[in-house]
Amino acid sequence: IAAGGGSIVRFADGRLQAGPDSAGADPGPACYRRGGPATITDCNVVLGRIRPEHFPSVFGPAGDAPLDAQASRARLAEISGQVAAAGGPRYGIEALAAAFVDVAVAKMANAIRELALGHGEDTQRFTLMPFGGAAGQHACAVAELLGIESLLLHPLAGVLSAWGIGLAERR
């Protein structure tokens, strides 16, 4: 269940959407400096949840540039213009970024709720174990929507998906 950092954000069909399409690692989010689309990662950059100065300069075509917060802002400004042109609200960049994060969080919570209900379970009875690169940024909000009171955040939560793929039996 994911609406992770690479999930592309857009305005389509009269609403804000996050995923299921992903920018992947290449081109990656707009802030990676390789011409990628706006993503949840870009929203987190704009909101100050990801601080470019805390990341190594490994981005851009040559792999030697820092994250580009201006590219994130520019892509979100384009979407803000699309929303306004369609008669929707006039979002500021930060407000639009927050709205996209809310959409992604709701999408994750709804998917978990649907899965649990399909098995006759109540999400409030469980501990949420988030994983993925953006796990720590969104886990509490997802848990809150589900009525979950406890989280188990593995120290390697950011790489558990990749670790699992590496350990999985190929078939």
PDB file of N, CA and C in Angstrom, residues 49-104:
ATOM      1  N   ARG A  49       9.688  19.687   5.088  1.00  0.00           N
ATOM      2  CA  ARG A  49       9.864  18.371   5.721  1.00  0.00           C
ATOM      3  C   ARG A  49      11.127  17.690   5.204  1.00  0.00           C
ATOM      4  N   ILE A  50      11.511  18.040   4.003  1.00  0.00           N
ATOM      5  CA  ILE A  50      12.786  17.596   3.427  1.00  0.00           C
ATOM      6  C   ILE A  50      13.596  18.855   3.223  1.00  0.00           C
ATOM      7  N   ARG A  51      14.752  18.908   3.838  1.00  0.00           N
ATOM      8  CA  ARG A  51      15.581  20.109   3.771  1.00  0.00           C
ATOM      9  C   ARG A  51      16.782  19.825   2.875  1.00  0.00           C
ATOM     10  N   PRO A  52      16.828  20.457   1.692  1.00  0.00           N
ATOM     11  CA  PRO A  52      17.906  20.186   0.731  1.00  0.00           C
ATOM     12  C   PRO A  52      19.305  20.285   1.316  1.00  0.00           C
ATOM     13  N   GLU A  53      19.516  21.169   2.271  1.00  0.00           N
ATOM     14  CA  GLU A  53      20.858  21.340   2.833  1.00  0.00           C
ATOM     15  C   GLU A  53      21.304  20.127   3.653  1.00  0.00           C
ATOM     16  N   HIS A  54      20.379  19.230   3.972  1.00  0.00           N
ATOM     17  CA  HIS A  54      20.720  18.031   4.734  1.00  0.00           C
ATOM     18  C   HIS A  54      20.976  16.821   3.844  1.00  0.00           C
ATOM     19  N   PHE A  55      20.950  17.038   2.531  1.00  0.00           N
ATOM     20  CA  PHE A  55      21.165  15.943   1.583  1.00  0.00           C
ATOM     21  C   PHE A  55      22.470  16.148   0.838  1.00  0.00           C
ATOM     22  N   PRO A  56      23.107  15.069   0.458  1.00  0.00           N
ATOM     23  CA  PRO A  56      24.350  15.208  -0.315  1.00  0.00           C
ATOM     24  C   PRO A  56      24.065  15.743  -1.710  1.00  0.00           C
ATOM     25  N   SER A  57      25.061  16.313  -2.329  1.00  0.00           N
ATOM     26  CA  SER A  57      24.939  16.826  -3.696  1.00  0.00           C
ATOM     27  C   SER A  57      25.174  15.686  -4.681  1.00  0.00           C
ATOM     28  N   VAL A  58      24.115  14.902  -4.908  1.00  0.00           N
ATOM     29  CA  VAL A  58      24.206  13.743  -5.804  1.00  0.00           C
ATOM     30  C   VAL A  58      23.116  13.776  -6.877  1.00  0.00           C
ATOM     31  N   PHE A  59      22.541  14.948  -7.105  1.00  0.00           N
ATOM     32  CA  PHE A  59      21.419  15.058  -8.021  1.00  0.00           C
ATOM     33  C   PHE A  59      21.845  15.768  -9.308  1.00  0.00           C
ATOM     34  N   GLY A  60      20.932  15.837 -10.252  1.00  0.00           N
ATOM     35  CA  GLY A  60      21.220  16.470 -11.530  1.00  0.00           C
ATOM     36  C   GLY A  60      21.875  15.504 -12.492  1.00  0.00           C
ATOM     37  N   PRO A  61      22.041  15.936 -13.745  1.00  0.00           N
ATOM     38  CA  PRO A  61      22.598  15.056 -14.778  1.00  0.00           C
ATOM     39  C   PRO A  61      24.000  14.531 -14.451  1.00  0.00           C
ATOM     40  N   ALA A  62      24.803  15.355 -13.797  1.00  0.00           N
ATOM     41  CA  ALA A  62      26.172  14.942 -13.470  1.00  0.00           C
ATOM     42  C   ALA A  62      26.272  14.289 -12.088  1.00  0.00           C
ATOM     43  N   GLY A  63      25.161  14.278 -11.340  1.00  0.00           N
ATOM     44  CA  GLY A  63      25.182  13.668 -10.015  1.00  0.00           C
ATOM     45  C   GLY A  63      25.990  14.442  -9.002  1.00  0.00           C
ATOM     46  N   ASP A  64      26.067  15.775  -9.180  1.00  0.00           N
ATOM     47  CA  ASP A  64      26.890  16.571  -8.271  1.00  0.00           C
ATOM     48  C   ASP A  64      26.178  17.825  -7.750  1.00  0.00           C
ATOM     49  N   ALA A  65      24.860  17.849  -7.872  1.00  0.00           N
ATOM     50  CA  ALA A  65      24.098  19.035  -7.475  1.00  0.00           C
ATOM     51  C   ALA A  65      23.192  18.719  -6.281  1.00  0.00           C
ATOM     52  N   PRO A  66      22.832  19.741  -5.510  1.00  0.00           N
ATOM     53  CA  PRO A  66      21.904  19.524  -4.390  1.00  0.00           C
ATOM     54  C   PRO A  66      20.462  19.400  -4.892  1.00  0.00           C
ATOM     55  N   LEU A  67      19.578  18.996  -4.001  1.00  0.00           N
ATOM     56  CA  LEU A  67      18.151  19.021  -4.317  1.00  0.00           C
ATOM     57  C   LEU A  67      17.754  20.435  -4.704  1.00  0.00           C
ATOM     58  N   ASP A  68      16.794  20.568  -5.602  1.00  0.00           N
ATOM     59  CA  ASP A  68      16.382  21.869  -6.123  1.00  0.00           C
ATOM     60  C   ASP A  68      14.972  22.218  -5.664  1.00  0.00           C
ATOM     61  N   ALA A  69      14.863  22.973  -4.566  1.00  0.00           N
ATOM     62  CA  ALA A  69      13.556  23.373  -4.043  1.00  0.00           C
ATOM     63  C   ALA A  69      12.806  24.257  -5.030  1.00  0.00           C
ATOM     64  N   GLN A  70      13.522  25.038  -5.823  1.00  0.00           N
ATOM     65  CA  GLN A  70      12.848  25.911  -6.801  1.00  0.00           C
ATOM     66  C   GLN A  70      12.162  25.094  -7.886  1.00  0.00           C
ATOM     67  N   ALA A  71      12.740  23.978  -8.280  1.00  0.00           N
ATOM     68  CA  ALA A  71      12.094  23.113  -9.273  1.00  0.00           C
ATOM     69  C   ALA A  71      10.801  22.539  -8.697  1.00  0.00           C
ATOM     70  N   SER A  72      10.823  22.166  -7.416  1.00  0.00           N
ATOM     71  CA  SER A  72       9.609  21.679  -6.756  1.00  0.00           C
ATOM     72  C   SER A  72       8.537  22.752  -6.771  1.00  0.00           C
ATOM     73  N   ARG A  73       8.915  23.968  -6.403  1.00  0.00           N
ATOM     74  CA  ARG A  73       7.965  25.075  -6.359  1.00  0.00           C
ATOM     75  C   ARG A  73       7.414  25.380  -7.754  1.00  0.00           C
ATOM     76  N   ALA A  74       8.280  25.332  -8.766  1.00  0.00           N
ATOM     77  CA  ALA A  74       7.848  25.645 -10.132  1.00  0.00           C
ATOM     78  C   ALA A  74       6.826  24.629 -10.635  1.00  0.00           C
ATOM     79  N   ARG A  75       7.079  23.342 -10.386  1.00  0.00           N
ATOM     80  CA  ARG A  75       6.133  22.305 -10.837  1.00  0.00           C
ATOM     81  C   ARG A  75       4.785  22.445 -10.118  1.00  0.00           C
ATOM     82  N   LEU A  76       4.834  22.737  -8.827  1.00  0.00           N
ATOM     83  CA  LEU A  76       3.583  22.917  -8.090  1.00  0.00           C
ATOM     84  C   LEU A  76       2.867  24.196  -8.526  1.00  0.00           C
ATOM     85  N   ALA A  77       3.613  25.219  -8.891  1.00  0.00           N
ATOM     86  CA  ALA A  77       2.995  26.446  -9.403  1.00  0.00           C
ATOM     87  C   ALA A  77       2.237  26.169 -10.709  1.00  0.00           C
ATOM     88  N   GLU A  78       2.797  25.306 -11.553  1.00  0.00           N
ATOM     89  CA  GLU A  78       2.110  24.922 -12.790  1.00  0.00           C
ATOM     90  C   GLU A  78       0.766  24.273 -12.477  1.00  0.00           C
ATOM     91  N   ILE A  79       0.769  23.377 -11.511  1.00  0.00           N
ATOM     92  CA  ILE A  79      -0.468  22.685 -11.144  1.00  0.00           C
ATOM     93  C   ILE A  79      -1.456  23.664 -10.519  1.00  0.00           C
ATOM     94  N   SER A  80      -0.958  24.562  -9.697  1.00  0.00           N
ATOM     95  CA  SER A  80      -1.819  25.575  -9.098  1.00  0.00           C
ATOM     96  C   SER A  80      -2.521  26.385 -10.187  1.00  0.00           C
ATOM     97  N   GLY A  81      -1.788  26.716 -11.231  1.00  0.00           N
ATOM     98  CA  GLY A  81      -2.379  27.432 -12.364  1.00  0.00           C
ATOM     99  C   GLY A  81      -3.445  26.609 -13.067  1.00  0.00           C
ATOM    100  N   GLN A  82      -3.219  25.307 -13.197  1.00  0.00           N
ATOM    101  CA  GLN A  82      -4.211  24.430 -13.831  1.00  0.00           C
ATOM    102  C   GLN A  82      -5.498  24.371 -13.006  1.00  0.00           C
ATOM    103  N   VAL A  83      -5.352  24.291 -11.695  1.00  0.00           N
ATOM    104  CA  VAL A  83      -6.513  24.240 -10.804  1.00  0.00           C
ATOM    105  C   VAL A  83      -7.312  25.537 -10.937  1.00  0.00           C
ATOM    106  N   ALA A  84      -6.619  26.669 -10.894  1.00  0.00           N
ATOM    107  CA  ALA A  84      -7.292  27.966 -10.997  1.00  0.00           C
ATOM    108  C   ALA A  84      -7.967  28.129 -12.357  1.00  0.00           C
ATOM    109  N   ALA A  85      -7.291  27.703 -13.421  1.00  0.00           N
ATOM    110  CA  ALA A  85      -7.858  27.821 -14.771  1.00  0.00           C
ATOM    111  C   ALA A  85      -9.119  26.980 -14.929  1.00  0.00           C
ATOM    112  N   ALA A  86      -9.213  25.897 -14.147  1.00  0.00           N
ATOM    113  CA  ALA A  86     -10.389  25.032 -14.214  1.00  0.00           C
ATOM    114  C   ALA A  86     -11.510  25.515 -13.289  1.00  0.00           C
ATOM    115  N   GLY A  87     -11.299  26.674 -12.651  1.00  0.00           N
ATOM    116  CA  GLY A  87     -12.318  27.225 -11.772  1.00  0.00           C
ATOM    117  C   GLY A  87     -12.220  26.757 -10.335  1.00  0.00           C
ATOM    118  N   GLY A  88     -11.115  26.071 -10.007  1.00  0.00           N
ATOM    119  CA  GLY A  88     -10.918  25.595  -8.640  1.00  0.00           C
ATOM    120  C   GLY A  88     -10.333  26.679  -7.760  1.00  0.00           C
ATOM    121  N   PRO A  89     -10.017  26.320  -6.531  1.00  0.00           N
ATOM    122  CA  PRO A  89      -9.447  27.309  -5.607  1.00  0.00           C
ATOM    123  C   PRO A  89      -8.074  27.799  -6.075  1.00  0.00           C
ATOM    124  N   ARG A  90      -7.734  28.980  -5.670  1.00  0.00           N
ATOM    125  CA  ARG A  90      -6.423  29.547  -5.989  1.00  0.00           C
ATOM    126  C   ARG A  90      -5.474  29.181  -4.845  1.00  0.00           C
ATOM    127  N   TYR A  91      -4.759  28.097  -5.063  1.00  0.00           N
ATOM    128  CA  TYR A  91      -3.840  27.592  -4.046  1.00  0.00           C
ATOM    129  C   TYR A  91      -2.526  28.350  -4.071  1.00  0.00           C
ATOM    130  N   GLY A  92      -2.015  28.675  -2.891  1.00  0.00           N
ATOM    131  CA  GLY A  92      -0.627  29.067  -2.774  1.00  0.00           C
ATOM    132  C   GLY A  92       0.198  27.793  -2.888  1.00  0.00           C
ATOM    133  N   ILE A  93       1.473  27.915  -3.144  1.00  0.00           N
ATOM    134  CA  ILE A  93       2.321  26.737  -3.349  1.00  0.00           C
ATOM    135  C   ILE A  93       2.333  25.834  -2.115  1.00  0.00           C
ATOM    136  N   GLU A  94       2.499  26.402  -0.934  1.00  0.00           N
ATOM    137  CA  GLU A  94       2.543  25.601   0.290  1.00  0.00           C
ATOM    138  C   GLU A  94       1.198  24.937   0.558  1.00  0.00           C
ATOM    139  N   ALA A  95       0.104  25.666   0.337  1.00  0.00           N
ATOM    140  CA  ALA A  95      -1.225  25.099   0.562  1.00  0.00           C
ATOM    141  C   ALA A  95      -1.493  23.942  -0.400  1.00  0.00           C
ATOM    142  N   LEU A  96      -1.050  24.079  -1.642  1.00  0.00           N
ATOM    143  CA  LEU A  96      -1.225  22.998  -2.610  1.00  0.00           C
ATOM    144  C   LEU A  96      -0.386  21.788  -2.211  1.00  0.00           C
ATOM    145  N   ALA A  97       0.849  22.013  -1.786  1.00  0.00           N
ATOM    146  CA  ALA A  97       1.709  20.920  -1.340  1.00  0.00           C
ATOM    147  C   ALA A  97       1.061  20.185  -0.169  1.00  0.00           C
ATOM    148  N   ALA A  98       0.518  20.926   0.786  1.00  0.00           N
ATOM    149  CA  ALA A  98      -0.142  20.312   1.942  1.00  0.00           C
ATOM    150  C   ALA A  98      -1.383  19.534   1.505  1.00  0.00           C
ATOM    151  N   ALA A  99      -2.120  20.062   0.550  1.00  0.00           N
ATOM    152  CA  ALA A  99      -3.314  19.371   0.059  1.00  0.00           C
ATOM    153  C   ALA A  99      -2.933  18.052  -0.610  1.00  0.00           C
ATOM    154  N   PHE A 100      -1.849  18.056  -1.386  1.00  0.00           N
ATOM    155  CA  PHE A 100      -1.401  16.811  -2.019  1.00  0.00           C
ATOM    156  C   PHE A 100      -0.949  15.786  -0.976  1.00  0.00           C
ATOM    157  N   VAL A 101      -0.268  16.240   0.067  1.00  0.00           N
ATOM    158  CA  VAL A 101       0.138  15.314   1.133  1.00  0.00           C
ATOM    159  C   VAL A 101      -1.108  14.738   1.804  1.00  0.00           C
ATOM    160  N   ASP A 102      -2.115  15.570   2.030  1.00  0.00           N
ATOM    161  CA  ASP A 102      -3.368  15.077   2.616  1.00  0.00           C
ATOM    162  C   ASP A 102      -4.015  14.018   1.727  1.00  0.00           C
ATOM    163  N   VAL A 103      -3.983  14.237   0.414  1.00  0.00           N
ATOM    164  CA  VAL A 103      -4.544  13.264  -0.529  1.00  0.00           C
ATOM    165  C   VAL A 103      -3.783  11.942  -0.430  1.00  0.00           C
ATOM    166  N   ALA A 104      -2.455  12.012  -0.404  1.00  0.00           N
ATOM    167  CA  ALA A 104      -1.638  10.798  -0.326  1.00  0.00           C
ATOM    168  C   ALA A 104      -1.881  10.046   0.983  1.00  0.00           C
TER     169      ALA A 104
END
